[in-house]
Coordinates of C-alpha atoms and ligand atoms in Angstrom, one line a residue:
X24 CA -10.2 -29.5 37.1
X25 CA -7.5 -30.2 34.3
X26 CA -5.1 -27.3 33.8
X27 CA -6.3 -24.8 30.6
X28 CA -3.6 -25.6 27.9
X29 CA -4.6 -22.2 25.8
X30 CA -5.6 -18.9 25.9
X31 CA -1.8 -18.1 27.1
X32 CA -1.2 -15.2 24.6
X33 CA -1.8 -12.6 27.3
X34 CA 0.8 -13.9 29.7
X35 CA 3.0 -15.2 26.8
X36 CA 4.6 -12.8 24.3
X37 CA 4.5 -13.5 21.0
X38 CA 7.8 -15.0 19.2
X39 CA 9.2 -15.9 16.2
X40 CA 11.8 -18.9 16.1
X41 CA 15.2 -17.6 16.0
X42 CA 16.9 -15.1 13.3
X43 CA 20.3 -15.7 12.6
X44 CA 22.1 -12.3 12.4
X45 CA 22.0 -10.3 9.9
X46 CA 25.8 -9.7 9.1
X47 CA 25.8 -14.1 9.3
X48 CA 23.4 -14.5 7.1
X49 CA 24.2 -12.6 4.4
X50 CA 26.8 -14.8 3.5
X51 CA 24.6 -17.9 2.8
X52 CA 22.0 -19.1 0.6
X53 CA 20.5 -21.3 4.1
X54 CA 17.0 -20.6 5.7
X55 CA 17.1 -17.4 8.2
X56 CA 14.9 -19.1 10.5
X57 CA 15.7 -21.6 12.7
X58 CA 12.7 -24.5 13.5
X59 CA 11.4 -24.2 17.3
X60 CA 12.4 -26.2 19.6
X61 CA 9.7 -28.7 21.2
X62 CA 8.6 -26.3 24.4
X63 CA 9.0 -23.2 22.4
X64 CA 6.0 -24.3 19.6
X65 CA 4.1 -25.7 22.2
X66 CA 4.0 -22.9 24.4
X67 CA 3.3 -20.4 20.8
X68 CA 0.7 -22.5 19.9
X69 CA -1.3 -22.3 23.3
X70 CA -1.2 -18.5 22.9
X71 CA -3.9 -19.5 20.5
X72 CA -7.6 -18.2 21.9
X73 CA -9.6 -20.9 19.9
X74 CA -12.4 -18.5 18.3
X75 CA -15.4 -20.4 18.3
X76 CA -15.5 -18.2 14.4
X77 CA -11.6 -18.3 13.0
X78 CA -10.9 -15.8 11.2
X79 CA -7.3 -17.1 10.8
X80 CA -9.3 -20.2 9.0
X81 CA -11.3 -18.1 7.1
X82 CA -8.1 -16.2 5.6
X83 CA -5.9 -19.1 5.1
X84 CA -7.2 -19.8 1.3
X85 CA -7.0 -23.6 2.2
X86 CA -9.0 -22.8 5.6
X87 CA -6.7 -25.1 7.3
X88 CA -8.3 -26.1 10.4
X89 CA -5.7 -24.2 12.2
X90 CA -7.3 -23.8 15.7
X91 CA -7.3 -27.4 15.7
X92 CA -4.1 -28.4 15.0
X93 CA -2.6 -25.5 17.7
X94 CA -4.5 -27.0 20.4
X95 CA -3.3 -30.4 19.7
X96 CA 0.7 -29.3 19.1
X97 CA 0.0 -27.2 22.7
X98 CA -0.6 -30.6 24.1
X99 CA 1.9 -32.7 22.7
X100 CA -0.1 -34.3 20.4
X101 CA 1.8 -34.2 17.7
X102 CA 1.2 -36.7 15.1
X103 CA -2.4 -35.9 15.2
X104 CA -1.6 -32.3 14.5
X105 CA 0.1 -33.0 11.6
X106 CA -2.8 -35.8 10.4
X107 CA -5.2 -32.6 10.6
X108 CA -2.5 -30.3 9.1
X109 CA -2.1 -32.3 6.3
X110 CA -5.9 -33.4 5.8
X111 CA -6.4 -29.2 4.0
X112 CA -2.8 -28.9 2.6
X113 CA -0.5 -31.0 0.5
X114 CA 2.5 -28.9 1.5
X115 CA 2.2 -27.3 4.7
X116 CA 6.0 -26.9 5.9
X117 CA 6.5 -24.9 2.4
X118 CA 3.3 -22.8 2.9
X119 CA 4.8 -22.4 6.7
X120 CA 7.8 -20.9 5.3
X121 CA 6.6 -18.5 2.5
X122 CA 2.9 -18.0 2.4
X123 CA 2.7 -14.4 3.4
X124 CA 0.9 -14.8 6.7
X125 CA 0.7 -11.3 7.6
X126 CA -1.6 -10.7 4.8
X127 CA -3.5 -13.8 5.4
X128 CA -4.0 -16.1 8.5
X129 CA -1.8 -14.0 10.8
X130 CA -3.0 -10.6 9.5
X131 CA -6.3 -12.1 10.7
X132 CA -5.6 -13.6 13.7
X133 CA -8.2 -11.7 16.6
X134 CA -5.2 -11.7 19.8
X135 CA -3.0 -9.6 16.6
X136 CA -6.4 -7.1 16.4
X137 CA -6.6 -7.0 20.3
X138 CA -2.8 -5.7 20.1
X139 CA -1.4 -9.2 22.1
X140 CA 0.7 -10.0 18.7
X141 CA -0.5 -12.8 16.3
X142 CA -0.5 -16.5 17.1
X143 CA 3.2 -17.5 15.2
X144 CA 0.9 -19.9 12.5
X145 CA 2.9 -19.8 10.1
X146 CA 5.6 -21.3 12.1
X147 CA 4.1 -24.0 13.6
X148 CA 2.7 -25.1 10.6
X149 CA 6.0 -25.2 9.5
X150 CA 7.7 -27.2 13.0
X151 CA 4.6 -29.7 13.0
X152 CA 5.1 -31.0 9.5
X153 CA 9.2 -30.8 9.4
X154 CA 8.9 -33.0 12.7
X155 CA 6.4 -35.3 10.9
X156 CA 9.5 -35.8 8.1
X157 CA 11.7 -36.4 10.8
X158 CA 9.4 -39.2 12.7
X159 CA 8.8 -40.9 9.5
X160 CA 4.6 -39.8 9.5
X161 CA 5.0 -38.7 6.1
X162 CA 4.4 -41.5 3.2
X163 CA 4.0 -41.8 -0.3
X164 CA 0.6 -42.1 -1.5
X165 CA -0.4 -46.0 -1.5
X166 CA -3.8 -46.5 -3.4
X167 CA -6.0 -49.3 -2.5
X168 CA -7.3 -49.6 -5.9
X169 CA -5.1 -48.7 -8.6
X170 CA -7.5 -47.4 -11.9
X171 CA -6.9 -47.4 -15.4
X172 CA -8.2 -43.6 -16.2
X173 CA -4.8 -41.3 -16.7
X174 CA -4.3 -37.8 -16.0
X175 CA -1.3 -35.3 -18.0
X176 CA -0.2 -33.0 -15.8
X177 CA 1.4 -30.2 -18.2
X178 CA 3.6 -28.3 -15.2
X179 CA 5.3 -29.7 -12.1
X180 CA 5.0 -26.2 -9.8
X181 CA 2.9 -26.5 -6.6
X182 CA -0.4 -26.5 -8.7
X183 CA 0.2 -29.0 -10.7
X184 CA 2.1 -30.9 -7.9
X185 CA -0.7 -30.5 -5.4
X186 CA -3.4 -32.5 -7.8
X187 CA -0.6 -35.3 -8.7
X188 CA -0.8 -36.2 -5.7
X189 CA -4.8 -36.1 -4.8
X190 CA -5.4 -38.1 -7.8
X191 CA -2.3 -40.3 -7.4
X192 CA -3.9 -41.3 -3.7
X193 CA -7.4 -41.9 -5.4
X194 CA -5.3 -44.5 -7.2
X195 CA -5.3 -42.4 -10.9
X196 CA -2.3 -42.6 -13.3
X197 CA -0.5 -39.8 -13.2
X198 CA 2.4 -38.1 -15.6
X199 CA 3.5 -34.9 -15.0
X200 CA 5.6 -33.0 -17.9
X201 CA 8.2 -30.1 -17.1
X202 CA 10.0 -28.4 -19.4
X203 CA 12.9 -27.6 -16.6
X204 CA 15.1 -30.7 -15.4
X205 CA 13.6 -30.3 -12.1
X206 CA 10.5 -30.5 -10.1
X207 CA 9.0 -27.8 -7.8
X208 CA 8.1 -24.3 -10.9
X209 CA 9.1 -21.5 -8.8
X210 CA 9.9 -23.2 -5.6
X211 CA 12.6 -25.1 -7.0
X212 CA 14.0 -21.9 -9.4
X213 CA 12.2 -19.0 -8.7
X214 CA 12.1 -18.5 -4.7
X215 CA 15.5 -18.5 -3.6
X216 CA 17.0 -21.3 -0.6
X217 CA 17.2 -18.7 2.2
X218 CA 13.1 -18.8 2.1
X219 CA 12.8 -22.3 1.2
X220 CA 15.7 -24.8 1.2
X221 CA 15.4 -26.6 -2.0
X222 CA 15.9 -30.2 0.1
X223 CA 12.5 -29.2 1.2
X224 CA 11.6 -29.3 -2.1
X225 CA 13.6 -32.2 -3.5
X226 CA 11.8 -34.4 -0.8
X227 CA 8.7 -33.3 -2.0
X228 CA 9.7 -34.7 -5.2
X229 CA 11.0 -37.9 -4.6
X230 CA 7.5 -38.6 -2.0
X231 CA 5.7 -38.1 -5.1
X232 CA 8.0 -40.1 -7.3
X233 CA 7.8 -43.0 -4.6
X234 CA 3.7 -42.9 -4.7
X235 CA 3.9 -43.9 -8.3
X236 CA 4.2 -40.3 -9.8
X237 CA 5.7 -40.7 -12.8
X238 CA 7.7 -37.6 -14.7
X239 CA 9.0 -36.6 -17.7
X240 CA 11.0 -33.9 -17.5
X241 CA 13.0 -31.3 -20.0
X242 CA 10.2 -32.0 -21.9
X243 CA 8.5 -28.5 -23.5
X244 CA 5.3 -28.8 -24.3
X245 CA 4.6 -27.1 -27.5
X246 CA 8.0 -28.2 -28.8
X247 CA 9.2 -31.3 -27.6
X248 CA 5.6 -32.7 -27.3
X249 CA 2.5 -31.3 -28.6
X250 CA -0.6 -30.4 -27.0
X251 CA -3.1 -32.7 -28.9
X252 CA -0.2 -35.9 -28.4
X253 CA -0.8 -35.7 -24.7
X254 CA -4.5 -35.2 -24.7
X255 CA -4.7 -37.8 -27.0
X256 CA -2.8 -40.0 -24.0
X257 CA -4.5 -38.9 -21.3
X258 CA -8.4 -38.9 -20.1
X259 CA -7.7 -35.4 -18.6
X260 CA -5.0 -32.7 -18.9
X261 CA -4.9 -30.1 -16.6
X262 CA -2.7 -27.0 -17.6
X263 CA -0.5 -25.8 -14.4
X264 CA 1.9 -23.9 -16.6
X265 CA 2.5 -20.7 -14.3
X266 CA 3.3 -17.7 -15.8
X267 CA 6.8 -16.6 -17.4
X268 CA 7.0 -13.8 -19.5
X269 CA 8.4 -10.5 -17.9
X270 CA 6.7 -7.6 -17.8
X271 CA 9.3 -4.9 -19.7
X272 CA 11.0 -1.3 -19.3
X273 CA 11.4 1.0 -22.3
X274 CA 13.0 4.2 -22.1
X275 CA 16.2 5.3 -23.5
X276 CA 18.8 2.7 -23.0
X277 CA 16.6 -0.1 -22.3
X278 CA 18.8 -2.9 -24.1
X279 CA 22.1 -2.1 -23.0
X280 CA 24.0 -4.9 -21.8
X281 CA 23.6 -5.4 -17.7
X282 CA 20.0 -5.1 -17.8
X283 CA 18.6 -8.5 -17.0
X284 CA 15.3 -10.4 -16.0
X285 CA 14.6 -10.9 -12.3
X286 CA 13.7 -14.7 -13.4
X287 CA 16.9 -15.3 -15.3
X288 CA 18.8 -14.2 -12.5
X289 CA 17.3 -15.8 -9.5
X290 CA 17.0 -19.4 -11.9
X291 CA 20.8 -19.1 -12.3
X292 CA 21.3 -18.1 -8.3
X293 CA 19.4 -21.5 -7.6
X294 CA 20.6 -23.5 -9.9
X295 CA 24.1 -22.4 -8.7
X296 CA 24.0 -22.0 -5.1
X297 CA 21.6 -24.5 -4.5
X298 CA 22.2 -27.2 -6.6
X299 CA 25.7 -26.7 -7.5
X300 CA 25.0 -26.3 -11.6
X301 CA 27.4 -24.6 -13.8
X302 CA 25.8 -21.6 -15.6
X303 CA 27.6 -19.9 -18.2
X304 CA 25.9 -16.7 -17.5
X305 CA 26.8 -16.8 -14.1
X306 CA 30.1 -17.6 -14.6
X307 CA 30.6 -14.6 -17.3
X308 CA 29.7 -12.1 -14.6
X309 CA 25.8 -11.7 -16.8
X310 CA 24.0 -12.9 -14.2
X311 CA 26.3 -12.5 -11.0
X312 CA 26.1 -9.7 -8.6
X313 CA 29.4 -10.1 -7.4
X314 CA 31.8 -6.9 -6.8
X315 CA 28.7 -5.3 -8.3
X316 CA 26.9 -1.8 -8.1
X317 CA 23.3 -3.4 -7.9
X318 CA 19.9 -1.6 -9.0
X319 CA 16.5 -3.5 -8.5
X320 CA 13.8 -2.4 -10.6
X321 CA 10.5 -3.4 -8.8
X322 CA 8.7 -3.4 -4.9
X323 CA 7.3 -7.0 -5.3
X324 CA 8.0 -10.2 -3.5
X325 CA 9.8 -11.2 -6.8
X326 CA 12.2 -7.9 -6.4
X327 CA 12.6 -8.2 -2.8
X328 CA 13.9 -12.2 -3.5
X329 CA 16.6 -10.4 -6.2
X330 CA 18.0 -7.7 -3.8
X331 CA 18.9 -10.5 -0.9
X332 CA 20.3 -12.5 -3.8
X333 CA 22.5 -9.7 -5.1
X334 CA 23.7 -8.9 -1.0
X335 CA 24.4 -12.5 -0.9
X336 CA 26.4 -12.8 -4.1
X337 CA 28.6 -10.3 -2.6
X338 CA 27.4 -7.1 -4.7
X339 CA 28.9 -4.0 -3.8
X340 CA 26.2 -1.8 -2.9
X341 CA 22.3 -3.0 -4.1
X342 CA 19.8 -0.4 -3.8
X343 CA 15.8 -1.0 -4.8
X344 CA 13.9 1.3 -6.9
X345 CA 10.1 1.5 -6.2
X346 CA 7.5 4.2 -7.6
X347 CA 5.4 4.5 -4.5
X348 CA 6.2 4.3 -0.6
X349 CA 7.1 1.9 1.7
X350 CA 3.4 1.7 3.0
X351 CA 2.0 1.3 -0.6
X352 CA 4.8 -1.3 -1.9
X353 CA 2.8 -5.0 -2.9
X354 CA 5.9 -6.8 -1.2
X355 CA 5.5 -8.2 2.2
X356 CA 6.8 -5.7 5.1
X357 CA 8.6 -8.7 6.9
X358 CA 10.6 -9.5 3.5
X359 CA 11.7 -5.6 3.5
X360 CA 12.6 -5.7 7.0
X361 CA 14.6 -8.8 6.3
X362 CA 16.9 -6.9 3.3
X363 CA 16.8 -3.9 5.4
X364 CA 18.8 -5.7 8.1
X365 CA 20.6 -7.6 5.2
X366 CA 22.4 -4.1 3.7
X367 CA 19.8 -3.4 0.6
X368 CA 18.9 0.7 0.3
X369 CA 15.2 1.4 -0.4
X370 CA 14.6 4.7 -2.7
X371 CA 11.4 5.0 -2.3
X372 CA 9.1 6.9 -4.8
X373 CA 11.6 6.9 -7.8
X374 CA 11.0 4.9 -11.0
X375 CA 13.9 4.5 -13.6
X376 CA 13.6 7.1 -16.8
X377 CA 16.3 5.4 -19.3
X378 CA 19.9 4.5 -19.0
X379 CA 23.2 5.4 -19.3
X380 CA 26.1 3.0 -21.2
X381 CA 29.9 3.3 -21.1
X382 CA 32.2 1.0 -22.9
X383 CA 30.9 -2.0 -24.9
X384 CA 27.2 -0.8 -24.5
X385 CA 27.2 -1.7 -20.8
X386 CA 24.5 0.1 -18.6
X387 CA 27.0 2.3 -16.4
X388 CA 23.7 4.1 -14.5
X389 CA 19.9 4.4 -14.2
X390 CA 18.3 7.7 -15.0
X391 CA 15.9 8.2 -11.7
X392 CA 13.1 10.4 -11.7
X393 CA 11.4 10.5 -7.9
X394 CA 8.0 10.4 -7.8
X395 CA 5.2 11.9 -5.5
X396 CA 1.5 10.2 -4.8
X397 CA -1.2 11.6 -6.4
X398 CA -4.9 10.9 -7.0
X399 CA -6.0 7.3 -6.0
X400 CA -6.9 5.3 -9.2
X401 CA -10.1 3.0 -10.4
X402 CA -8.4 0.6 -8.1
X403 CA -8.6 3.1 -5.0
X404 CA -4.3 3.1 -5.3
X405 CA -2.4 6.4 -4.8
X406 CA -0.9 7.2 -8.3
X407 CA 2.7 7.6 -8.9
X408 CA 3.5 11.1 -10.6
X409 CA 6.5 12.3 -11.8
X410 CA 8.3 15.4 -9.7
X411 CA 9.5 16.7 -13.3
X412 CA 13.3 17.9 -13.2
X413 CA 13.8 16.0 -10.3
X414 CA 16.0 13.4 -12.7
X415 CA 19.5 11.9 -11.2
X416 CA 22.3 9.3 -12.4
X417 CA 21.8 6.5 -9.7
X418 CA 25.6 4.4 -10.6
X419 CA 24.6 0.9 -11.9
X420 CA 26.6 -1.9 -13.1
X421 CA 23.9 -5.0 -13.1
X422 CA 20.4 -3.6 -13.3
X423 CA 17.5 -6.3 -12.4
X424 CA 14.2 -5.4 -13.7
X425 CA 11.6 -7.5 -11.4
X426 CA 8.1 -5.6 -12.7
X427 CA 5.7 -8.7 -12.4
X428 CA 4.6 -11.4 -15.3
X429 CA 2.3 -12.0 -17.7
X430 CA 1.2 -15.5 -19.2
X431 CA 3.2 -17.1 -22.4
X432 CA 0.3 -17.1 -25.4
X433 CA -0.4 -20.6 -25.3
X434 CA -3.0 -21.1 -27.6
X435 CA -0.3 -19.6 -30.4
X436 CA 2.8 -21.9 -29.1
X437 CA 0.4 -25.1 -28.6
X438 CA -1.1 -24.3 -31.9
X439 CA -4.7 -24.7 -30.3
X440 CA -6.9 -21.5 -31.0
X441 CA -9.6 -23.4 -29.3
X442 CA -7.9 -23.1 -25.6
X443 CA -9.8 -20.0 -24.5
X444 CA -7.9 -16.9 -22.6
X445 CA -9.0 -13.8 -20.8
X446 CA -8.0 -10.5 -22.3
X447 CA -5.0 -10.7 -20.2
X448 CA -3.7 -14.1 -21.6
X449 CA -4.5 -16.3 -18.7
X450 CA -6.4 -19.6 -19.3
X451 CA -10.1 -19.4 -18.8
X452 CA -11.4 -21.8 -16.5
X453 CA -13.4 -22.7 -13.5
X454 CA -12.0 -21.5 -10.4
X455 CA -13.8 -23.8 -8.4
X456 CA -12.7 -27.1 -10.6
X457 CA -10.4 -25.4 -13.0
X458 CA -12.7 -27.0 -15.9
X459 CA -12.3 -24.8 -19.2
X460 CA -14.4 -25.5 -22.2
X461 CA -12.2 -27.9 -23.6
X462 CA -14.2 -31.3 -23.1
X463 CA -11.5 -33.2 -20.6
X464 CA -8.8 -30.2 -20.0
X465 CA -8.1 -28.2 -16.2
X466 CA -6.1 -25.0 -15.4
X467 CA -4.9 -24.4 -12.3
X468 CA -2.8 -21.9 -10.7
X469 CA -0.9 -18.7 -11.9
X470 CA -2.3 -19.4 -15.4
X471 CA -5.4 -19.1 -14.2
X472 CA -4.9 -16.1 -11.9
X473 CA -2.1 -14.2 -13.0
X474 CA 1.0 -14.1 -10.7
X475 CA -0.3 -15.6 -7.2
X476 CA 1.0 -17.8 -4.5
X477 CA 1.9 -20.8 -3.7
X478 CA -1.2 -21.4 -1.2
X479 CA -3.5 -20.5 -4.0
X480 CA -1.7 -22.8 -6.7
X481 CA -2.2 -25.8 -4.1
X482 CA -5.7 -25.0 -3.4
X483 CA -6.4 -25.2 -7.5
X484 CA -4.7 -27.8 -7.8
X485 CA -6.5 -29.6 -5.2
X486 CA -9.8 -28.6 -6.1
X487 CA -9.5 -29.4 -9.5
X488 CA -7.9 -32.8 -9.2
X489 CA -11.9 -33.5 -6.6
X490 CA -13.7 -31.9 -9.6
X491 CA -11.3 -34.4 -12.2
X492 CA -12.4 -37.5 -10.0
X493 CA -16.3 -37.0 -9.8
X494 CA -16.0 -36.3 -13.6
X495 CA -14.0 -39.8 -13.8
X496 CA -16.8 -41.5 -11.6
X497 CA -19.7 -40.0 -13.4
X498 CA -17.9 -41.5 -17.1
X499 CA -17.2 -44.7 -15.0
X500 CA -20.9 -44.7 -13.7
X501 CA -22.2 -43.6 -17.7
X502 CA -20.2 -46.5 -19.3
X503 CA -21.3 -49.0 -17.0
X504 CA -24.7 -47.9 -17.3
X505 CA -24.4 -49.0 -21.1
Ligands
FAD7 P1 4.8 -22.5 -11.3 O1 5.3 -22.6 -9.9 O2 5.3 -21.3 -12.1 O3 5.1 -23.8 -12.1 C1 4.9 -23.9 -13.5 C2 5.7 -25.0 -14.1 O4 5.2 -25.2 -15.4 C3 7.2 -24.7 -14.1 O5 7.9 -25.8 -13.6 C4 7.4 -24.6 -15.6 O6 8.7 -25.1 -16.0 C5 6.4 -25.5 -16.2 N1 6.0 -25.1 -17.6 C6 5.7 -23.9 -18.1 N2 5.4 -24.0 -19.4 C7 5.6 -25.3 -19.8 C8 5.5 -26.0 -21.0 N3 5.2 -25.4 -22.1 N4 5.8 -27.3 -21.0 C9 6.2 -27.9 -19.9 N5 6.3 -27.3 -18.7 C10 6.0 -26.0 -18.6 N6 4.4 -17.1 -3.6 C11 4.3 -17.2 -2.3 O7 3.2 -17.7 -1.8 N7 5.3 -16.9 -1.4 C12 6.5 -16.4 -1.8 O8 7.3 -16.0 -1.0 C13 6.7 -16.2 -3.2 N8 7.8 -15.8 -3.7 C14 8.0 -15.7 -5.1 C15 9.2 -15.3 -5.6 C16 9.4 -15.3 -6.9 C17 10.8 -14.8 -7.4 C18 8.4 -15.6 -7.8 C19 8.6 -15.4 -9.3 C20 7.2 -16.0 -7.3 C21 6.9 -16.0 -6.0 N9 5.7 -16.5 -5.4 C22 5.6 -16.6 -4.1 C23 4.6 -16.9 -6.3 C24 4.5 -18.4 -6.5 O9 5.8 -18.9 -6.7 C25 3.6 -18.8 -7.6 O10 2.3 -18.2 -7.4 C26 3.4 -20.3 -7.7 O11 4.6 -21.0 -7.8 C27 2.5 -20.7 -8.9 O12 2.4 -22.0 -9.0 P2 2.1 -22.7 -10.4 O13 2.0 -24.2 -10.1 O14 0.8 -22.1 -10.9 O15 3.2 -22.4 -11.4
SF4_8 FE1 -1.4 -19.5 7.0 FE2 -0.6 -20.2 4.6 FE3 -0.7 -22.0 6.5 FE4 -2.9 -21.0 5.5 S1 -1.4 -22.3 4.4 S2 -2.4 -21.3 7.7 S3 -2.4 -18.9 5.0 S4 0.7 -20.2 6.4
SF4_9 FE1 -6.3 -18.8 17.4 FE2 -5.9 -16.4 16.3 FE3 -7.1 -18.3 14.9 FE4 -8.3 -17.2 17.0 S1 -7.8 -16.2 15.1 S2 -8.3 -19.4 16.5 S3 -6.6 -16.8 18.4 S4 -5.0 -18.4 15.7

């Protein structure tokens, strides 16, 4: 009888690939994780039980067929893993490295609810497709047919990336317009290089390029180009614009000078240490933690990517200010573990009150007031309340607020009151086919959803660019019909 390949996970622990060390680290702007060797992601991925119902599958918002591709990585069968890997996801090794897993297909996984420790998913993901890069599996797209029907795509992050490149294989035109100099939205200048090295990125960019993608970038839509010029080039538009405008702090003291925006300050970290750009703000010390006391404002993923940022940068001390507890922050737990280890303080249950400036109106400390959980709220959350005359000075020299986004008011910059929006700004559209009630215009991604991930972004993206084709065939079929 042939020897079982799975099933291992109750004589084989689970385990991560490698962590470099923390005091290493901390130094660098590389990936903390190294990639498994060979044996090591074979012998995770036959920890893997093979549930006849997945739940892993079920929770990964692209249901990759992850059983599938385990079984066949246990067995050396590589390539083929990564043909299934790829088959549900346009970017697997990135959704590897920064979905978070423990709230989705590892968080899921049935050996992690039977107390054996989750199947390492996200990791192999990760390994199968990084080793399809290195073999040379991964091409450009190459349509059979090439058609004449052209898509805009207004936004080159991982939503609008993810249907370039499903139409681009279906043999559509495709532009994609950026307003920033380079490809990627947030995974290029948002999420910093020690969660996603930006050459996994750039590679990204240029497959895309090669497949007949064609860009135009630094090019604002609503300024540089209007809205109506590009529908007026395109059959379809679809609107993957992401969502940019930070949420705000009042409070005495709010605009003293050393306050900044978490997105400022981690688009000038990548741009530096990354790609090697000169930014004036950085260089001025405005947007460098370095020889800095560091407060982050925030218990997000977005404040969590600031704090590592500032330890790298070489801040003094960098300390995170969150209103509820560690148990009730929206951040992922292995993120906090990670700046933990890295040097960043936690005060949990504090929120800032005002400021305090010294000379030339910079902020010279935060105001804290700690807080205490109260009643749950509509949505079944513990409330932050105020301990009154609890207030301290907490010493601050760069203060980051990173309190979540909001949508840019698009219909007012594109000058088209016709694009409708939810009371909370974001685009109204189909989330199954991102179709809104302009006749030939999509939105996918954060726009759509508010401030999301990356994994939902691709699966818009992808479902909208299937619901863009059959819309194309159906005018094909029409016109013909004539
Ligand atoms: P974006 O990635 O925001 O891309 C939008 C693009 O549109 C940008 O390139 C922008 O320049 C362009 N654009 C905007 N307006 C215009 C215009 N008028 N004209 C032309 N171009 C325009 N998600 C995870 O899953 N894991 C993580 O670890 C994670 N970490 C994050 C860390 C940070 C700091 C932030 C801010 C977000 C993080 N996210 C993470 C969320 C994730 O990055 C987003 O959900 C995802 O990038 C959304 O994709 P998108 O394509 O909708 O938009
Ligand atoms: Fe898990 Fe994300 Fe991969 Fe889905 S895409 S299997 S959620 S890591
Ligand atoms: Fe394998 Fe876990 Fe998915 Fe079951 S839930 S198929 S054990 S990875």
């Amino acid at each position: 009888m042939a020897k079982q390949p799975m099933l291992k996970f109750v004589t084989t622990q689970r385990e991560m690939p490698a962590k470099r060390e923390a005091d290493v680290r901390n130094r660098d702007f590389a990936e903390i994780y190294a990639e498994y060797a060979d044996q090591k992601a074979k012998e995770q991925a036959s920890r893997c039980s093979q549930c006849g119902v997945p739940y892993c599958q079920s929770h990964c918002p692209l249901h990759n067929n992850i059983p599938d591709w385990l079984n066949l990585t246990a067995t050396g069968r590589l390539q083929e893993a990564y043909e299934i890997s790829q088959a549900t996801n346009t970017f697997p090794e990135i959704c590897g490295r920064i979905c978070p897993q423990d709230r989705l297909c590892e968080g899921n996984c049935v050996i992690e609810q039977s107390g054996h420790g989750t199947v390492t998913i996200g990791s192999v993901e990760k390994y199968i497709t990084d080793t399809a890069w290195e073999e040379g599996w991964v091409k450009p797209a190459a349509p059979e047919v090439e058609r004449k029907e052209s898509v805009g795509i207004i936004g080159a992050g991982p939503g609008g990336l993810a249907a370039a490149d499903m139409l681009r294989r279906a043999g559509v035109q495709v532009t994609v317009y950026d307003r920033y100099d380079r490809s990627g939205g947030l995974l290029t200048y948002g999420i910093p290089g020690f969660k996603l090295e930006k050459e996994v990125v750039m590679r990204r960019n240029k497959q895309l390029e090669a497949g007949g993608v064609r860009f135009v970038m630094n090019c604002s839509v609503g300024e540089d180009m209007s809205f109506e010029e590009i529908r007026a080039q395109h059959d379809a538009v679809i609107i993957a614009t992401g969502v940019y405008k930070s949420r705000d702090l009042g409070g005495p003291g709010a605009g003293a000078k050393g306050i900044v925006k978490a997105i400022d300050y981690l688009t000038a970290s990548n741009r530096v240490a990354n790609f090697g750009d000169t930014v004036a703000e950085y260089d001025s010390g405005e947007l460098n933690a370095k020889g800095k006391k560091v407060v982050v404002i925030g218990g997000g993923d977005t404040a969590m990517d600031c704090v590592r940022t500032a330890i790298r940068q070489g801040a003094e001390s960098v300390k995170c200010l969150y209103r509820r507890d560690r148990a009730n922050m929206p951040g992922s737990q292995r993120e906090v573990q990670n700046a933990e280890e890295e040097g960043v303080q936690f005060e949990w249950l504090t929120a800032p009150a005002g400021f305090k400036s010294g000379e030339a109106d910079a902020v010279d400390s935060v105001i804290v007031q700690k807080m205490r959980l109260g009643a749950p709220d509509a949505s079944g959350r513990q409330s932050p309340e105020v301990i009154e005359g609890s207030d301290y000075d907490e010493p601050a020299d760069l203060v980051i607020k990173a309190l979540g986004f909001e949508p840019e008011e698009l219909p007012t910059l594109w000058g088209c009151p016709e694009l409708e929006v939810t009371r909370w700004g974001t685009v109204k559209a189909q989330f199954t086919s991102g179709r809104t009630a302009l006749e030939g215009v999509y939105a996918v991604g954060d726009i759509v959803r508010g401030a999301s991930l990356v994994v939902w972004a691709i699966r818009d993206g992808r479902d909208c660019a299937e619901a863009i084709l059959g819309d194309l065939n159906s005018r094909a079929a029409a016109i013909a019909a004539e």
